[in-house]
Coordinates of C-alpha atoms in Angstrom, one line a residue:
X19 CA 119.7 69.4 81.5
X20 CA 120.6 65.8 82.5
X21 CA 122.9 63.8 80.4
X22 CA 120.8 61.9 78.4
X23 CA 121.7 57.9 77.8
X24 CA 120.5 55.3 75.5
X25 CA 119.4 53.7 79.3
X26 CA 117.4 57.2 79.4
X27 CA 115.6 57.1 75.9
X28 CA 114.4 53.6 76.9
X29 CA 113.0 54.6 80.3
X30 CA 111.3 57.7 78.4
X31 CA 109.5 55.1 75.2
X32 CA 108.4 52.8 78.3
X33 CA 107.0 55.3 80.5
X34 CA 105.0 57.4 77.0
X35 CA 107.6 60.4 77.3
X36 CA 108.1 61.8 73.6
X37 CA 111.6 62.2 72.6
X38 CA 112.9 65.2 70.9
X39 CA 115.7 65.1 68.2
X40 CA 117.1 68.3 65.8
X41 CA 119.8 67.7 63.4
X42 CA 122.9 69.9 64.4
X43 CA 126.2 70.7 62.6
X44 CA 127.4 73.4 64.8
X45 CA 128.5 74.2 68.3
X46 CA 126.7 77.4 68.5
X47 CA 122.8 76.0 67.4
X48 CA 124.3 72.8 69.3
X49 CA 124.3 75.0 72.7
X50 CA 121.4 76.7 71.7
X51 CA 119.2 73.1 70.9
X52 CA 121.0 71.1 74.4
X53 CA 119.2 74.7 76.5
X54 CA 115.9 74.0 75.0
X55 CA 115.6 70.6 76.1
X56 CA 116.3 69.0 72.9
X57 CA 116.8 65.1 73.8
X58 CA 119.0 64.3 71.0
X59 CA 121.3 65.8 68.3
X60 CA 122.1 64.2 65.2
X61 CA 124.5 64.7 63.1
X62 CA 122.7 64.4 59.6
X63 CA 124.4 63.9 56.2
X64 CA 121.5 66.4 55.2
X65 CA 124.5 68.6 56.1
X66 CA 125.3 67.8 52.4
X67 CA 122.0 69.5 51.3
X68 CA 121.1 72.1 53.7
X69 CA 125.3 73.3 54.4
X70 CA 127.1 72.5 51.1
X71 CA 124.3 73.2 48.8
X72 CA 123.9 69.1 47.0
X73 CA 121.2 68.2 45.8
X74 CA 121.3 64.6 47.6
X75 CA 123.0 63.5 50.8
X76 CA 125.6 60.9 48.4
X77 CA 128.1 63.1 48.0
X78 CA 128.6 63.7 52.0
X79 CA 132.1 62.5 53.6
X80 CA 133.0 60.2 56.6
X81 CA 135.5 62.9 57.1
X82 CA 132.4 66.3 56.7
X83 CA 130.7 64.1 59.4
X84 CA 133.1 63.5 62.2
X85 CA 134.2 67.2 61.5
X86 CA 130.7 69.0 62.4
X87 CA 130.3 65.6 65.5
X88 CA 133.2 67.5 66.5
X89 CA 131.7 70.9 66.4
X90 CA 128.5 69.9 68.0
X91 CA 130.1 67.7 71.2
X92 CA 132.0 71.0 71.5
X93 CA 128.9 73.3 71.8
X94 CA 126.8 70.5 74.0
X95 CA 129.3 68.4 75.6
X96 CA 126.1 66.3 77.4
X97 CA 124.0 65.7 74.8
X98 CA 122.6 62.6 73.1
X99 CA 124.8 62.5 69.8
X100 CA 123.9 60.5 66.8
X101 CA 126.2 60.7 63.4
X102 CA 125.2 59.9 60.4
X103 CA 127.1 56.9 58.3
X104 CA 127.5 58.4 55.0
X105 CA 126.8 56.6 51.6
X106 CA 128.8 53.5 51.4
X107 CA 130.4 53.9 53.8
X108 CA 129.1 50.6 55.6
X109 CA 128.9 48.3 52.7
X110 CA 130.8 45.3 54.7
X111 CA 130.6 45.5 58.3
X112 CA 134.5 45.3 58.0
X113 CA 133.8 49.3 56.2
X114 CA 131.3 50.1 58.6
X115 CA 133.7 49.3 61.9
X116 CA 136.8 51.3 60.4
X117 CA 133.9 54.5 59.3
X118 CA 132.4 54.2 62.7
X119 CA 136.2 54.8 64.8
X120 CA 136.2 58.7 63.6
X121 CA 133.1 59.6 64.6
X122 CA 132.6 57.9 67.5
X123 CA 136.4 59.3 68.4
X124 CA 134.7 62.9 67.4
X125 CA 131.8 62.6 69.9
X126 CA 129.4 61.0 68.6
X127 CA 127.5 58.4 71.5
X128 CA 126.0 56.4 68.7
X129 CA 126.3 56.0 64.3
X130 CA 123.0 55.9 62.2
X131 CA 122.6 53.5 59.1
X132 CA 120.5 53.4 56.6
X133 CA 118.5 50.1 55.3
X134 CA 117.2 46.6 56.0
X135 CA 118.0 42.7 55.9
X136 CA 121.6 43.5 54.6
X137 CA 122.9 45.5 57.8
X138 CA 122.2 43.3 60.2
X139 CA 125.7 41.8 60.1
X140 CA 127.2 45.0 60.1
X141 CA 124.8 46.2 63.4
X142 CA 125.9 42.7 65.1
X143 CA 129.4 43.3 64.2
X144 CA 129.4 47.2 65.8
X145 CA 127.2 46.3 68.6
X146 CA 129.8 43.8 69.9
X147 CA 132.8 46.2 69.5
X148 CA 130.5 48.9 71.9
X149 CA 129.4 50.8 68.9
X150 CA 125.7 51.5 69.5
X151 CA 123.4 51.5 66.4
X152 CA 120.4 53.7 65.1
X153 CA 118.7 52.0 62.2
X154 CA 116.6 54.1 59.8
X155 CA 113.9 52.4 57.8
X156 CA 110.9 53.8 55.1
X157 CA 112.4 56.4 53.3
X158 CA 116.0 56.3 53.2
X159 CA 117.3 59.2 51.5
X160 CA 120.7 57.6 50.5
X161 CA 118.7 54.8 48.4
X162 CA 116.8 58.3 46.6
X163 CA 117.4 56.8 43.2
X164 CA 116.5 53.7 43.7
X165 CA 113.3 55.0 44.5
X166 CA 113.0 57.5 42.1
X167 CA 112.6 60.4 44.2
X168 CA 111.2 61.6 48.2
X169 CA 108.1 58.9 48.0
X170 CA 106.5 57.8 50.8
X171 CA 107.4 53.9 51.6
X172 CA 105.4 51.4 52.6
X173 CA 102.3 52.1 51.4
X174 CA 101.2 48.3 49.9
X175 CA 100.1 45.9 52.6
X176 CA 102.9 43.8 51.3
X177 CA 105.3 46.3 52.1
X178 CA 104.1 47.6 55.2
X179 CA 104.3 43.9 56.6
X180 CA 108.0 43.6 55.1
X181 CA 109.4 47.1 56.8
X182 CA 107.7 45.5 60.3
X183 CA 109.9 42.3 59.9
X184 CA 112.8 44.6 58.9
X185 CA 112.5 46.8 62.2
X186 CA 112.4 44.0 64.5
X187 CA 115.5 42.1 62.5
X188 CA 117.1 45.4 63.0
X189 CA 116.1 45.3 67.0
X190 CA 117.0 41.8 67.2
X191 CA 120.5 42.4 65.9
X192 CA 121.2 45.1 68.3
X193 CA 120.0 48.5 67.1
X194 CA 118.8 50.5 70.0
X195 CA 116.8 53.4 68.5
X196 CA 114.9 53.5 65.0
X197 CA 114.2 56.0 62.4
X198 CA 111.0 55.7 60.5
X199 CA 110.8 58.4 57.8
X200 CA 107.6 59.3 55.4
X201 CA 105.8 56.6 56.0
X202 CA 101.7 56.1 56.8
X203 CA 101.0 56.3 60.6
X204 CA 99.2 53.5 60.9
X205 CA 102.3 51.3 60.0
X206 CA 104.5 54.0 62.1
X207 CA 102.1 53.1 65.1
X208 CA 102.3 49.3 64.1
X209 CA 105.8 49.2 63.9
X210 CA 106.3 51.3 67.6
X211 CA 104.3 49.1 69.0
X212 CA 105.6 46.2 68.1
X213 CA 109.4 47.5 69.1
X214 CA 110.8 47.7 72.8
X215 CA 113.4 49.5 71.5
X216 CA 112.3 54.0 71.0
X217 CA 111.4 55.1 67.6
X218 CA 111.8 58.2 66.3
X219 CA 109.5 59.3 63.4
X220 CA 109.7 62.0 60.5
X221 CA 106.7 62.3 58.4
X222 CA 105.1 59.3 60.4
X223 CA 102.7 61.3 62.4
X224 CA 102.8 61.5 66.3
X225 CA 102.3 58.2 67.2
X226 CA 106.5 57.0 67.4
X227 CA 108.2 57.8 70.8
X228 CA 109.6 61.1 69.5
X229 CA 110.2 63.3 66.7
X230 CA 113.2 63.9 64.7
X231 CA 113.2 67.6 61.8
X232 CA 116.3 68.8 59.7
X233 CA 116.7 72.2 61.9
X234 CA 116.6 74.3 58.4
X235 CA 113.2 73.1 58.2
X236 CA 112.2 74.2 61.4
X237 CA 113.6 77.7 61.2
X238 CA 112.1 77.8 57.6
X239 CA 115.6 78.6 55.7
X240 CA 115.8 75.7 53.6
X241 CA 116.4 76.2 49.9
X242 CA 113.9 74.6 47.7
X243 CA 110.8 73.5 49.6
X244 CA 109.7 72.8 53.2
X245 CA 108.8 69.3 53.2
X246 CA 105.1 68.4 54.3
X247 CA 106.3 66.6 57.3
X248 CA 107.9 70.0 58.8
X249 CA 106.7 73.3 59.9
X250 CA 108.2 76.4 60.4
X251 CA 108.7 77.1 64.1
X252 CA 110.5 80.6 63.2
X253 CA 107.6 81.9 61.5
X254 CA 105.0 80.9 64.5
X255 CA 107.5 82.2 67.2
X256 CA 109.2 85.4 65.8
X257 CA 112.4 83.9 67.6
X258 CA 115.2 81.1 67.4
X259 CA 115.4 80.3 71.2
X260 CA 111.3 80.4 71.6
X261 CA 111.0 78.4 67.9
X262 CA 112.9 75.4 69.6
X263 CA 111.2 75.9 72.7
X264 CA 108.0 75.5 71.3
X265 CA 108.8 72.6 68.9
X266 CA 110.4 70.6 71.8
X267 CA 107.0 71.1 73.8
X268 CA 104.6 70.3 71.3
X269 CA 106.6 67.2 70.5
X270 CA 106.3 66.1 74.5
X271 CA 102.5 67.2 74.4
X272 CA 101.4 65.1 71.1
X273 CA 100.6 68.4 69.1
X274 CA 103.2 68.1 66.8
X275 CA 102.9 66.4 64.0
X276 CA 99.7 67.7 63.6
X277 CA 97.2 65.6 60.6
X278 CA 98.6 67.9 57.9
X279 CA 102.1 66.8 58.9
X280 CA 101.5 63.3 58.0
X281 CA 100.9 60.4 55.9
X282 CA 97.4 58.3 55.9

């Protein structure tokens, strides 16, 4: 496949192409995802969940991260790579520079961070030292005990209009791609809309610019529960190759995610 830019993912949000994303910790799946026609491959620090058995992403390292960016560059040395910034580890934008060196050093094309109003120093700071910047609004998984669990976010009027003023503050200060996770479509639609920058949605229906799935919860091997934003591609397709196949084309067609797969 071509080698995919950030230049690339903005040509595909203006001209209505759906971008497809799969987290990745491995060379071999990393291969496997990049001959499918998977757009993008992020690193998540789900890896602390799904890999190291947590029951949380907080205990995840800088150090875990850069090591499977590593791994993953290795298997799909022209993909789209995106790494997870673990927790606290971009409190000051002073942190989030010195966090961002390893994995950008390990592969990674661009870091993801978690959160709102207080980041957008830290985005401004990167941006300028040519580290390009993923935000992630709704549900943030980091901030899971602050909300008291996987809720959706942004479900009050009040804070639907708050989380559309976050995602431009976070496009204004230099973030080139958003994350909008578990939140209702009609403020995922609102909020890709109103952005000129793609954004990728989990659990906010099929109206972003693409689609983002922990790869465990495509393949349906996730311990615990699938999570009502996923589906298992594995159990449809009776093969690994044909599963990603089939994901990645009902991403670019609008099919998935289906009604059941998201939030009203």
């Amino acid at each position: 496949m071509a080698k995919i830019t950030t230049a690339v993912l903005q040509k595909m949000k203006q001209q209505g192409d759906k971008i497809t994303m799969l987290t990745a910790y491995d060379a071999s799946f990393a291969k496997l995802f990049a001959e499918q026609g998977v757009d993008v491959l992020l690193i998540g620090d789900s890896l602390g969940m799904v890999l190291q058995g947590h029951s949380d992403t907080l205990p995840v390292t800088t150090a875990d991260i850069a090591y499977h960016t590593r791994a993953v560059r290795a298997g799909a040395p022209d993909a789209f790579v995106i790494a997870d910034m673990p927790f606290m580890s971009y409190a000051t934008p002073e942190q989030a520079m010195q966090n961002a060196t390893p994995l950008m050093q390990a592969g990674a094309n661009m870091v993801k961070l978690e959160g709102g109003d207080f980041l957008l120093p830290t985005i401004k700071a990167l941006t300028e030292r040519g580290v390009p910047v993923c935000g992630h609004l709704g549900l943030t998984p980091q901030s899971v005990h602050l909300f008291g669990g996987f809720k959706v976010q942004g479900k009050t009027a009040e804070k639907a209009d708050a989380m559309v003023r976050q995602a431009l503050a976070l496009q204004e200060a230099g973030a080139q791609l958003l994350v909008m996770e578990c939140i209702p479509q009609p403020l995922a639609e609102r909020i890709t809309q109103a952005l000129t920058i793609p954004v990728i949605g989990i659990g906010a229906g099929n109206v972003t610019d693409g689609q983002v799935l922990v790869m465990h919860d495509l393949l349906g091997i996730s311990s615990g529960y699938i999570p009502k934003f996923s589906k298992n591609y594995l159990a449809q397709t009776g093969d690994i190759r044909s599963a990603i196949a089939t994901y990645v084309s009902e991403v670019k067609a609008g099919i998935f995610p289906a009604k059941e797969h998201s939030f009203q």
